[in-house]
Coordinates of C-alpha atoms in Angstrom, one line a residue:
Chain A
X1 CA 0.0 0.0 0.0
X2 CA 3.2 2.6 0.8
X3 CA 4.5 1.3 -1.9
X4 CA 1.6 2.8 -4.3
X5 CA 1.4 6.1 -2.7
X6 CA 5.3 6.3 -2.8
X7 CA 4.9 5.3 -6.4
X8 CA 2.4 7.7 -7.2
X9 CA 4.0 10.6 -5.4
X10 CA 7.0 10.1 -7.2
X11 CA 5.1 10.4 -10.1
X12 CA 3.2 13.0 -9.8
X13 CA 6.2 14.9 -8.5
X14 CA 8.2 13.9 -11.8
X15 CA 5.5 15.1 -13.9
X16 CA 5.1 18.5 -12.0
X17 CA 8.8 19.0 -13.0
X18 CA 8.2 18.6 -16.4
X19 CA 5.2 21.2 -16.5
X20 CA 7.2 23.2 -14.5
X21 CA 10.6 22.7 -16.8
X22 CA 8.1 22.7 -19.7
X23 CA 9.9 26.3 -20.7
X24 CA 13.4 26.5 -22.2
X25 CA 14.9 24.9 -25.0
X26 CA 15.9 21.9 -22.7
X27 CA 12.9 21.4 -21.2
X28 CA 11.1 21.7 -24.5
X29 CA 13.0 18.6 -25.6
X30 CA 12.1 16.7 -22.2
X31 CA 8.5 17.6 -23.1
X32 CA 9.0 16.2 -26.5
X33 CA 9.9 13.0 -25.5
X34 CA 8.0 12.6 -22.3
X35 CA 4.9 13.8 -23.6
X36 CA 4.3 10.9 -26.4
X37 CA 5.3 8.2 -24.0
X38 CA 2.3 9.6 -21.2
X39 CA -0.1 10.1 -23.7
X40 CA 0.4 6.4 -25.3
X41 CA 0.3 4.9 -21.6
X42 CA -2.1 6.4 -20.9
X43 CA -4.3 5.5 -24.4
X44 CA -3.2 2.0 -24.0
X45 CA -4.3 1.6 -19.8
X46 CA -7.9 3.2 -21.3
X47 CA -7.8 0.8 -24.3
X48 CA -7.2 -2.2 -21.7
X49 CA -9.5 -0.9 -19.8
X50 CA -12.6 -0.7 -22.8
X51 CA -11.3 -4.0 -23.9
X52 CA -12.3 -5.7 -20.8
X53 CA -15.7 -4.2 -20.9
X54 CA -16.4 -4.3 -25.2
X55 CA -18.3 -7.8 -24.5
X56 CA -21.0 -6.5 -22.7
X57 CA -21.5 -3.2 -24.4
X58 CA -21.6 -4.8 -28.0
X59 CA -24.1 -7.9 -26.7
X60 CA -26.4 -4.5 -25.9
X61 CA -25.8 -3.2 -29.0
X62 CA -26.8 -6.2 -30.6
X63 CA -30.2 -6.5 -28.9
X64 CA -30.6 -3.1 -30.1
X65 CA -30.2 -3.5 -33.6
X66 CA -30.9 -7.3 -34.2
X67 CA -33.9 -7.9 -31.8
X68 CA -35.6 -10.8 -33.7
X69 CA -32.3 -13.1 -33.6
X70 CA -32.8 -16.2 -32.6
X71 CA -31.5 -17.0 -29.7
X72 CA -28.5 -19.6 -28.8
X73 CA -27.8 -20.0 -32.6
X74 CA -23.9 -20.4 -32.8
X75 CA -24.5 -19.1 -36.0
X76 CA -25.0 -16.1 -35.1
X77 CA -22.5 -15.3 -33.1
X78 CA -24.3 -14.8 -30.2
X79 CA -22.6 -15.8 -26.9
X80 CA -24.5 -18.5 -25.1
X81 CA -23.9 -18.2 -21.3
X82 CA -23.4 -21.8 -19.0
X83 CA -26.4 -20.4 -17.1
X84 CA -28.4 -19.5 -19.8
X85 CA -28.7 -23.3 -21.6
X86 CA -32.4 -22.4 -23.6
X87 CA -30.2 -19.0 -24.6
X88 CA -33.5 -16.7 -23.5
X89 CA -31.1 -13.3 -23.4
X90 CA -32.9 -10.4 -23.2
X91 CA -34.3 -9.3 -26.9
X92 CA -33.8 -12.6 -28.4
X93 CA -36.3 -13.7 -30.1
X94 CA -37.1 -17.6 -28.6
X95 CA -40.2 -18.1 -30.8
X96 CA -37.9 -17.9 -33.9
X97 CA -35.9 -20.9 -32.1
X98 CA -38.0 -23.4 -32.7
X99 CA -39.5 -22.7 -36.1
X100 CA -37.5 -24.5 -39.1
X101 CA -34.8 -22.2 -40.0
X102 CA -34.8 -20.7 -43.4
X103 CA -31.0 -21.5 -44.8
X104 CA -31.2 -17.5 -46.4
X105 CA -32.8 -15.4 -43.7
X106 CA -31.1 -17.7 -40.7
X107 CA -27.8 -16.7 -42.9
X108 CA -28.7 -13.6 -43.8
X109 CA -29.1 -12.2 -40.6
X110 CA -26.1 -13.8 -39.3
X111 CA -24.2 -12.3 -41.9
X112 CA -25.3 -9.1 -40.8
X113 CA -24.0 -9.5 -37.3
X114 CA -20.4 -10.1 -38.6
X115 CA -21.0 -7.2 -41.3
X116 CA -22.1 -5.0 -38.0
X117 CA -19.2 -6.4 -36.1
X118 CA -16.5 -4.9 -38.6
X119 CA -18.5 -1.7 -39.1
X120 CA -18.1 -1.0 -35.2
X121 CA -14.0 -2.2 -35.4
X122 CA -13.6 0.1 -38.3
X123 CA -15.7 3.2 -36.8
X124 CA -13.8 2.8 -33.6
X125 CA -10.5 2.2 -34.9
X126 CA -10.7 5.3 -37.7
X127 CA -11.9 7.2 -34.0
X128 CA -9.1 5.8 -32.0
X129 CA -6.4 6.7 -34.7
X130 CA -8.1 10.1 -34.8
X131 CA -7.8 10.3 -31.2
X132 CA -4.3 9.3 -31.5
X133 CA -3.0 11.5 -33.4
X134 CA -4.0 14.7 -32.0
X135 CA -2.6 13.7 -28.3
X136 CA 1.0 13.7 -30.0
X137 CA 1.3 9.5 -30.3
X138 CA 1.2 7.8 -33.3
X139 CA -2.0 7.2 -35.1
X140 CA -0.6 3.8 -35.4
X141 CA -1.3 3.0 -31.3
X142 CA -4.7 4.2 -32.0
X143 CA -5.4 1.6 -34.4
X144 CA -3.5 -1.1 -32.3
X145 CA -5.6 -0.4 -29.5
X146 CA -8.6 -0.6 -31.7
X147 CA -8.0 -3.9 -32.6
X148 CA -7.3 -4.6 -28.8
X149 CA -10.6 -3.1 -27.5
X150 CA -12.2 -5.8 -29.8
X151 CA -10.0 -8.9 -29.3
X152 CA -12.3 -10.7 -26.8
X153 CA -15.2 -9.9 -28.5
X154 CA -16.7 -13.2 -29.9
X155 CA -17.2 -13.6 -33.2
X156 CA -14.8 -10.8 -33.6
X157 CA -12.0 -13.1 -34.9
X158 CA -14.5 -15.4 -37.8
X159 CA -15.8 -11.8 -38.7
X160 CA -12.8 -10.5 -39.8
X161 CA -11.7 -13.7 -41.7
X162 CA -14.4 -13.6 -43.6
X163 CA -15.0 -10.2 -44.8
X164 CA -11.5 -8.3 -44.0
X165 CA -8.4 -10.9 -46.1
X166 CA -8.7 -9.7 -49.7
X167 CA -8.9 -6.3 -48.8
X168 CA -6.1 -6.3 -45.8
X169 CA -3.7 -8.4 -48.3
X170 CA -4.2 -6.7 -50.9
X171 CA -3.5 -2.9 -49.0
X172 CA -0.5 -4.5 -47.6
X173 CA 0.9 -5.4 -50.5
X174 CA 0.1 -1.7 -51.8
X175 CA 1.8 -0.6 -48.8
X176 CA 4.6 -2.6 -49.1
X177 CA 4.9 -1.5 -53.1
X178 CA 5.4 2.2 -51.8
X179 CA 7.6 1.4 -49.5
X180 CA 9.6 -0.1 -52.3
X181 CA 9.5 2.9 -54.1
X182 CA 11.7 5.1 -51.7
X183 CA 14.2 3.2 -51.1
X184 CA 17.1 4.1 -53.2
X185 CA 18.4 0.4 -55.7
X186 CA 21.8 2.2 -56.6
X187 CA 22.6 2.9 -53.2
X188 CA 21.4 -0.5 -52.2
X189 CA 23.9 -2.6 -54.0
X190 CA 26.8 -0.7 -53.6
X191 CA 30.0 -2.3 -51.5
X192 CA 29.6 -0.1 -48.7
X193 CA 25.8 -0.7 -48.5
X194 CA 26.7 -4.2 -48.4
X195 CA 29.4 -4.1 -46.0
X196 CA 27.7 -2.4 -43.5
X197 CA 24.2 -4.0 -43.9
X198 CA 26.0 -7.3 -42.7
X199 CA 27.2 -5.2 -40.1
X200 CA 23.9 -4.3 -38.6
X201 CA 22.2 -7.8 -39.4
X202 CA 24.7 -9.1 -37.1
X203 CA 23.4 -6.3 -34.6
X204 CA 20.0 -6.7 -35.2
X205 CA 20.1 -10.9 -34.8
X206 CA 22.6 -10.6 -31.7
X207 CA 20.4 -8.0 -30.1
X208 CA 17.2 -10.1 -30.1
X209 CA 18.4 -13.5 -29.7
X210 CA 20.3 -12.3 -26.7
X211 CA 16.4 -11.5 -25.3
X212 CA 16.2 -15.4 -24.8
X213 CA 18.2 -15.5 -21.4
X214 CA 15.0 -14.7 -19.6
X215 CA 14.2 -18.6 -20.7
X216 CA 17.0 -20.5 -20.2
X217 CA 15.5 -23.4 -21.6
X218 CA 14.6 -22.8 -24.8
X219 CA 16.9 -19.6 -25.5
X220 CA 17.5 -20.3 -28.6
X221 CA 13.9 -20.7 -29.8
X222 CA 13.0 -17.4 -28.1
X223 CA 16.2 -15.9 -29.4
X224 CA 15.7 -16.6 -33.2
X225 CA 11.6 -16.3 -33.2
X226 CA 12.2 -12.9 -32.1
X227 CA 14.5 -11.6 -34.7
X228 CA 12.1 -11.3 -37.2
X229 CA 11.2 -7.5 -38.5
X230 CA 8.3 -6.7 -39.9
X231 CA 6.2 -3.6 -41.8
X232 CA 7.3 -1.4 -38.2
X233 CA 10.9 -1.1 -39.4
X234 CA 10.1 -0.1 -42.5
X235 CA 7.7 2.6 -41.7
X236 CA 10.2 3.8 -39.2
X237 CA 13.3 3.8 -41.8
X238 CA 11.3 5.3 -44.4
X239 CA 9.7 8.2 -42.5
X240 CA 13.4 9.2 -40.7
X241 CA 14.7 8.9 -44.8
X242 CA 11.7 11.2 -46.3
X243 CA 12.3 13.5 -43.3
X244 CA 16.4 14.0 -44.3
X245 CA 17.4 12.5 -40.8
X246 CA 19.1 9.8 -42.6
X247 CA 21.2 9.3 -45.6
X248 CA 20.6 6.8 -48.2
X249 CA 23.7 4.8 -46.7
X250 CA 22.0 4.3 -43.6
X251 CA 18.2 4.2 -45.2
X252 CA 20.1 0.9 -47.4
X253 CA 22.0 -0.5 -44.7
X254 CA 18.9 -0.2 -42.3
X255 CA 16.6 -2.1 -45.0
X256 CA 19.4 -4.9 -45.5
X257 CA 19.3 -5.5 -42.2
X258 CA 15.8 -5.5 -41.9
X259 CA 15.6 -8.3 -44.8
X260 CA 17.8 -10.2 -43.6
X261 CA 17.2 -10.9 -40.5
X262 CA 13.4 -11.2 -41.4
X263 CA 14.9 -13.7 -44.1
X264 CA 17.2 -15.7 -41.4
X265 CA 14.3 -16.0 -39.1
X266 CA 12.1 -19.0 -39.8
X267 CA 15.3 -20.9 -40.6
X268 CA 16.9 -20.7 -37.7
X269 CA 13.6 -20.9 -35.3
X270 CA 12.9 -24.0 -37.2
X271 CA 16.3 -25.2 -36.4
X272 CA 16.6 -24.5 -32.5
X273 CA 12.6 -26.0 -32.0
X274 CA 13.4 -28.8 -34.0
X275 CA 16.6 -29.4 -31.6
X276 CA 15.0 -29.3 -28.3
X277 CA 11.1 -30.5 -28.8
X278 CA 11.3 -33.7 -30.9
X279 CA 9.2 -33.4 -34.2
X280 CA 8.9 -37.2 -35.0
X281 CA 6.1 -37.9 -32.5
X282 CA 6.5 -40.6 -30.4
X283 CA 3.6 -43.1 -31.4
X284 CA 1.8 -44.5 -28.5
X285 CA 0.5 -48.2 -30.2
X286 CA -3.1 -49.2 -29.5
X287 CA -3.5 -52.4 -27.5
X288 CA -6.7 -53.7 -29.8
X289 CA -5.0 -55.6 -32.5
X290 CA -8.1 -55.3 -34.9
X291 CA -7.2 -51.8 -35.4
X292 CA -3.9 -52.7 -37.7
X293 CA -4.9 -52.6 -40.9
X294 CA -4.0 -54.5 -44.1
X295 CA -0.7 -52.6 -44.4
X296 CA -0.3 -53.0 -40.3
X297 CA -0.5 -49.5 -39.8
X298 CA -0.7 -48.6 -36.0
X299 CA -3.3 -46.0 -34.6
X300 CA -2.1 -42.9 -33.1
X301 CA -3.0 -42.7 -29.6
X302 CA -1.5 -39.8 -28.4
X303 CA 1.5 -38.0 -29.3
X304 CA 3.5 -36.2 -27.2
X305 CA 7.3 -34.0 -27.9
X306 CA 10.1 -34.1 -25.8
X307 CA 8.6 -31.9 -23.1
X308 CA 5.5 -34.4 -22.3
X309 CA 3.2 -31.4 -23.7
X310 CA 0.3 -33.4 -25.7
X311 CA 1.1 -31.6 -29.5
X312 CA -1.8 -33.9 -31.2
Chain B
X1 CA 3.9 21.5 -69.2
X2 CA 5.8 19.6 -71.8
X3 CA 5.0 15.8 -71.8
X4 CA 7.9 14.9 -69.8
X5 CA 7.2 16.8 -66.9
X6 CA 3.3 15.8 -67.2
X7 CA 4.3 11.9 -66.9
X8 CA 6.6 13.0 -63.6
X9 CA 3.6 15.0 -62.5
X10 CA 0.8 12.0 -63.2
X11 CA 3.4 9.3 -62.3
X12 CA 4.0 10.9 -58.5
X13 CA 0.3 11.8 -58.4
X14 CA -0.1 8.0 -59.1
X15 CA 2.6 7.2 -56.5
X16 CA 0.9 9.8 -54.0
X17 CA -2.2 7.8 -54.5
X18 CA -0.5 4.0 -53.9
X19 CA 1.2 5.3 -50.5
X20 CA -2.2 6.6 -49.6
X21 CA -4.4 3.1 -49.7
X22 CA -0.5 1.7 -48.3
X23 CA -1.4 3.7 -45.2
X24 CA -4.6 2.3 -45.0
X25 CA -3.3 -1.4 -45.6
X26 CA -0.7 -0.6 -42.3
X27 CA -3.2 0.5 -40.6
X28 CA -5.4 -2.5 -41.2
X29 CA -1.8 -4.9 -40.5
X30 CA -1.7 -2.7 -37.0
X31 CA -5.4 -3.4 -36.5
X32 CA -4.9 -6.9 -37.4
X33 CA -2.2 -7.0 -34.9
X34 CA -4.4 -5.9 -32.0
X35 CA -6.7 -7.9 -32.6
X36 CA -4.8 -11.2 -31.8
X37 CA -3.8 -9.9 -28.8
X38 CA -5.3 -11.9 -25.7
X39 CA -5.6 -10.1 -22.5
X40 CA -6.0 -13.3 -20.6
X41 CA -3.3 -15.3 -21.4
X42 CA -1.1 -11.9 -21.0
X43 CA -2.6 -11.7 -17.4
X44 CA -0.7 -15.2 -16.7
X45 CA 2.8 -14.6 -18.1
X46 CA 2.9 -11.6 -18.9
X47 CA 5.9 -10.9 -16.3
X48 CA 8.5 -12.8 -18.4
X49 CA 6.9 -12.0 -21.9
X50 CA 7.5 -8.2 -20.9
X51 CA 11.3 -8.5 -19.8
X52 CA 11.9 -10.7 -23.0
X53 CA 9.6 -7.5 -25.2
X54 CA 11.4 -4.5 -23.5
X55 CA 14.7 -5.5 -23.5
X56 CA 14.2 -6.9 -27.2
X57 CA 12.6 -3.6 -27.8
X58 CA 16.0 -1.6 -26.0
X59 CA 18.6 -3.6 -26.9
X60 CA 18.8 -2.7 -30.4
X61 CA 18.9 1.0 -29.6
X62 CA 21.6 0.2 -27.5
X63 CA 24.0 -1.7 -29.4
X64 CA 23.1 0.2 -32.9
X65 CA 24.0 3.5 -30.9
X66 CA 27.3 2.3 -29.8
X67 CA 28.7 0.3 -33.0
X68 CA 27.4 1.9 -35.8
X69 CA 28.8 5.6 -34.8
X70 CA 32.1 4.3 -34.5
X71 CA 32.4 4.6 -38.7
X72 CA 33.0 7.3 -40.3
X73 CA 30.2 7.2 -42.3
X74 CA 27.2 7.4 -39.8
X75 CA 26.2 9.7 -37.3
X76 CA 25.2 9.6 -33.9
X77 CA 21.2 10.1 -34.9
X78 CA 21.6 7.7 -37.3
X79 CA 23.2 5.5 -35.3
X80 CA 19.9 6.1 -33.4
X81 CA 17.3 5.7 -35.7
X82 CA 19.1 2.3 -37.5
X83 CA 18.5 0.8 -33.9
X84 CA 15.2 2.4 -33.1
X85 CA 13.9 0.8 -36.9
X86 CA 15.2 -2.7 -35.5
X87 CA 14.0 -2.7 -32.6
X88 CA 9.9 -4.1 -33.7
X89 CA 9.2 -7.8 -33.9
X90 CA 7.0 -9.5 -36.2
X91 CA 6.5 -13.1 -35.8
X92 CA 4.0 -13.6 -38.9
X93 CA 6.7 -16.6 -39.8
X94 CA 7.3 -18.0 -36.8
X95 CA 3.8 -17.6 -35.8
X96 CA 2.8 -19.7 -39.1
X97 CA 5.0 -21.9 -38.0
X98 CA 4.2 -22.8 -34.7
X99 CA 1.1 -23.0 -35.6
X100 CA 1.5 -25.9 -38.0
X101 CA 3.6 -27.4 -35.7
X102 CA 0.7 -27.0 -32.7
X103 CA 2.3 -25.2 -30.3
X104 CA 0.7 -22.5 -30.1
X105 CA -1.0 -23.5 -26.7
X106 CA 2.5 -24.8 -25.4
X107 CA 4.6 -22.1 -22.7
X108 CA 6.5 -21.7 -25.2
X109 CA 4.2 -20.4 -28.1
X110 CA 2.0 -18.4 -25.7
X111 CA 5.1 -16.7 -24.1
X112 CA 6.5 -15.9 -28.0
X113 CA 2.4 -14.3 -28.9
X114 CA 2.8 -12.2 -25.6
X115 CA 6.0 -11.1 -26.1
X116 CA 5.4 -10.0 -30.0
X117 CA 2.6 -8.3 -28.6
X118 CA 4.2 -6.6 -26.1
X119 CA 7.0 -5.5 -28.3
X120 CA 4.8 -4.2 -31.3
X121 CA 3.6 -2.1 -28.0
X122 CA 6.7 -0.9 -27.2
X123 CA 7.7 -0.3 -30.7
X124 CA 4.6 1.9 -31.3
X125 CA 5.3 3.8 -28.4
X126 CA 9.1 4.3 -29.4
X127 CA 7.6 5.6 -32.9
X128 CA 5.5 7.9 -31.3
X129 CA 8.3 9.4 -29.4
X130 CA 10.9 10.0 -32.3
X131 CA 8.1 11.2 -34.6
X132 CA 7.3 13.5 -32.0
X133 CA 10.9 14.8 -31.5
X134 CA 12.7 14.3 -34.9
X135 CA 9.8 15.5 -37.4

C-alpha cells in the first residue's frame, strides 16, 4: 500500500517538474519525449480498460439493432452463457428458435451481425487513430488499440476472416509496393551498403536473440523467433529517410538488415525448435489388435514432444 | 507542361495515391495486430513475456548506438534511428509456423504471442516518441 502512494507521489512529482521545466529549449526537448510516451500509456491503460468491458457493451448493441435473432444460434455469433442453456437473453427472439430455420434469412441475418461487427471495429478504430494523433502519439497506437478493445469480443476473430483478407492483403501489399518505391536500388547494392548491412544484421540478430536469457531453456527458440522485422521497421526507416534524418547509406544499410534478418528467421527458429522439442512424434500403439490394418498401420493414440506437452 | 514533366507530375500523383491506400493497408496490419492480442493469457505470463519484449525492444537501440557511430560514415542520430527501426518484432513466420507445428498452446508459443505483442507495443510507443521529436 506505501509502496503505491510512494509510487504515485514520485510520479506526480516527476510530472510536475516537467510542467514546471516545460519552458526552455531543454525542457522543450524533455516535453518532446515525455509527452508521447504519457499520452500512449495512458491510451493503451484506457484501451485495456474498454477492452475488458467491449463484450458486454456490444451484446447491448446487438439486442438493439438485431432484436428478432434467434436465440443460442452459434451461428449467429451470439454468446450463449453456461447459465443461460435455452439462450433466452434479453431481446432474443425464442419463438424464432424453434421454427424450421430458413438457410437464407437464418444466414442472412447472421451475416449481418459479422458485417455489424466490422462496421463498429472500423468506426472505432478510424476514432481511435483520430484520437491518436491529436494527443501527440502515433495514429498507429490508435489503431492497435482498436484492434485490442475488440479482441475478446466473440465472433470478432470469424468476422474479420471472412470479410476483411482480400482487402487487408491486398493494401498491404500496396503498402509494401510504396515502401519499395523510396528506397534508393543504386545505393542499395553498392560495397559499402553491403558491407555495412552485414554489419547491422549481425546487430539486429545478436540484439534479439540475446532477449532469450529470460528462458533458459529454450533460449535459442525465443532468441531466433524474435529476430524477425516486420512492416514497423520499415515505416520507421522510411519516415526518418523522407524527413532528411538519414542518408541513403543508412536508409540501405537499415533495410538490409531488416531483410535479412526477417529472411534468417524462420530458418533458424525452425532449427533450434526442432533441436529441443522432438518433431517425430513418439507413437503410442493401441493395445486392440483389430485396429492394424492391411498394411499394419498402427493407430495414433497420443503424441506427445520431448517436453510431455500433448502436441496432437 | 511539356509531356515529360506531365508523366513525372501523373506518375508521383499516381505514387501519391499508392502510399495513400498503403497507409490504409498498415493501418489495417496494425489493427490486425491488436486484434490477436489476448488479455488473458497476458494476465498469466505476462511478467517474463514483458522483460523478454522490452529488453528486445531496448537492446537494439543500445547496441546500434554504440557500434554503428564508430564509422565514419554514420552519425550519432543515425546510429539512433538504425537501432530504433530494428527494434519491432513480427512473428507472422514464426507464428505460421508454430502453428502448424501446434504449439501454439505450449509455454513456449504463448510466451513468443505475448511477447510479440508486447514488443509491437513498445515499438509503437518508441515511434510515437521519435516522430514526435525528430519530425
Amino acid at each position: 500500500m506505501f509502496l503505491v502512494r510512494d509510487t504515485t507521489n514520485n510520479i506526480i512529482l516527476l510530472c510536475f517538474l516537467l510542467l514546471v521545466s516545460g519552458d526552455g529549449e531543454a525542457g522543450a526537448v524533455v516535453w518532446a519525449i515525455a509527452l508521447p510516451i504519457i499520452s500512449s500509456l495512458t491510451f493503451i491503460v484506457i484501451s485495456t480498460y474498454i477492452s475488458f468491458h467491449m463484450t458486454s457493451f456490444i451484446e447491448k448493441f446487438r439486442i438493439r439493432l438485431h432484436p428478432n435473432q434467434p436465440c443460442g444460434d452459434p451461428t449467429n455469433f451470439s454468446p450463449v452463457s453456461v447459465s443461460d442453456p435455452l439462450g433466452a437473453l434479453p431481446g432474443c427472439d425464442t419463438m424464432a428458435s424453434t421454427l424450421p430455420t430458413q438457410v437464407s434469412g437464418d444466414s442472412s441475418r447472421s451475416i449481418a451481425w459479422d458485417v455489424t461487427l466490422i462496421r463498429l471495429l472500423l468506426f472505432v478504430a478510424v476514432v481511435f487513430t483520430g484520437i491518436a494523433h491529436y494527443v501527440r502519439t502515433t495514429f498507429l497506437l490508435g489503431a492497435f488499440m482498436a484492434g485490442v478493445a475488440f479482441s475478446s469480443v466473440p465472433g470478432m476473430h470469424e468476422s474479420w476472416s471472412t470479410h476483411m483478407p482480400t482487402v487487408a492483403t491486398w493494401t498491404a501489399r500496396l503498402f509494401f509496393a510504396s515502401i519499395g518505391f523510396t528506397i534508393p536500388v543504386r545505393e542499395l547494392f553498392s560495397v559499402e551498403a553491403l558491407y555495412f548491412g552485414l554489419l547491422l544484421t549481425l546487430i539486429a540478430i545478436a540484439s534479439k536473440v540475446a532477449t532469450g536469457i529470460f528462458e533458459w531453456d529454450d533460449k535459442w527458440a525465443i532468441g531466433w523467433a524474435m529476430v524477425g522485422r516486420g512492416e514497423l521497421g520499415f515505416v520507421m526507416a522510411e519516415e526518418a529517410f523522407r524527413n532528411d534524418l538519414t542518408s541513403k547509406l543508412t536508409y540501405s544499410v537499415t533495410v538490409w538488415a531488416l531483410l535479412l534478418a526477417t529472411l534468417l528467421s524462420p530458418v533458424a527458429f525452425r532449427k533450434a525448435l526442432s533441436s529441443h522439442h522432438q518433431m517425430s512424434p513418439e507413437v503410442v500403439k493401441s493395445p486392440n489388435l483389430s485396429k492394424f490394418d492391411n498394411e499394419g498401420q498402427v493407430e495414433v493414440v497420443a503424441v506427445v514432444d520431448s517436453k510431455c506437452e500433448k502436441v496432437l | 507542361m511539356t509531356r515529360g514533366n506531365l508523366l513525372l507530375t501523373m506518375s508521383s500523383v499516381i505514387i501519391f495515391r499508392i502510399k495513400l491506400v498503403g497507409l490504409l493497408g498498415l493501418l489495417l496490419i496494425v489493427l490486425e495486430g491488436g486484434l490477436h492480442i489476448e488479455l488473458t493469457t497476458m494476465q498469466s505470463i505476462g511478467r517474463k513475456a514483458a522483460f523478454i519484449a522490452v529488453s528486445g525492444t531496448t537492446l537494439p537501440v543500445l547496441l546500434s548506438l554504440a557500434v554503428l557511430p564508430r564509422f565514419y560514415a554514420f552519425s550519432n542520430l543515425e546510429g539512433l534511428i538504425a537501432g530504433v527501426s530494428l527494434s519491432s518484432t513480427a512473428i507472422g513466420m514464426a507464428a505460421k509456423l508454430m502453428q502448424s507445428l501446434d504449439l501454439l498452446r505450449t509455454h513456449i508459443g504463448k510466451l513468443i504471442t505475448c511477447a510479440a505483442m508486447i514488443d509491437d507495443v513498445a515499438s509503437l510507443v518508441l515511434l510515437a516518441v521519435i516522430s514526435n521529436t525528430g519530425m
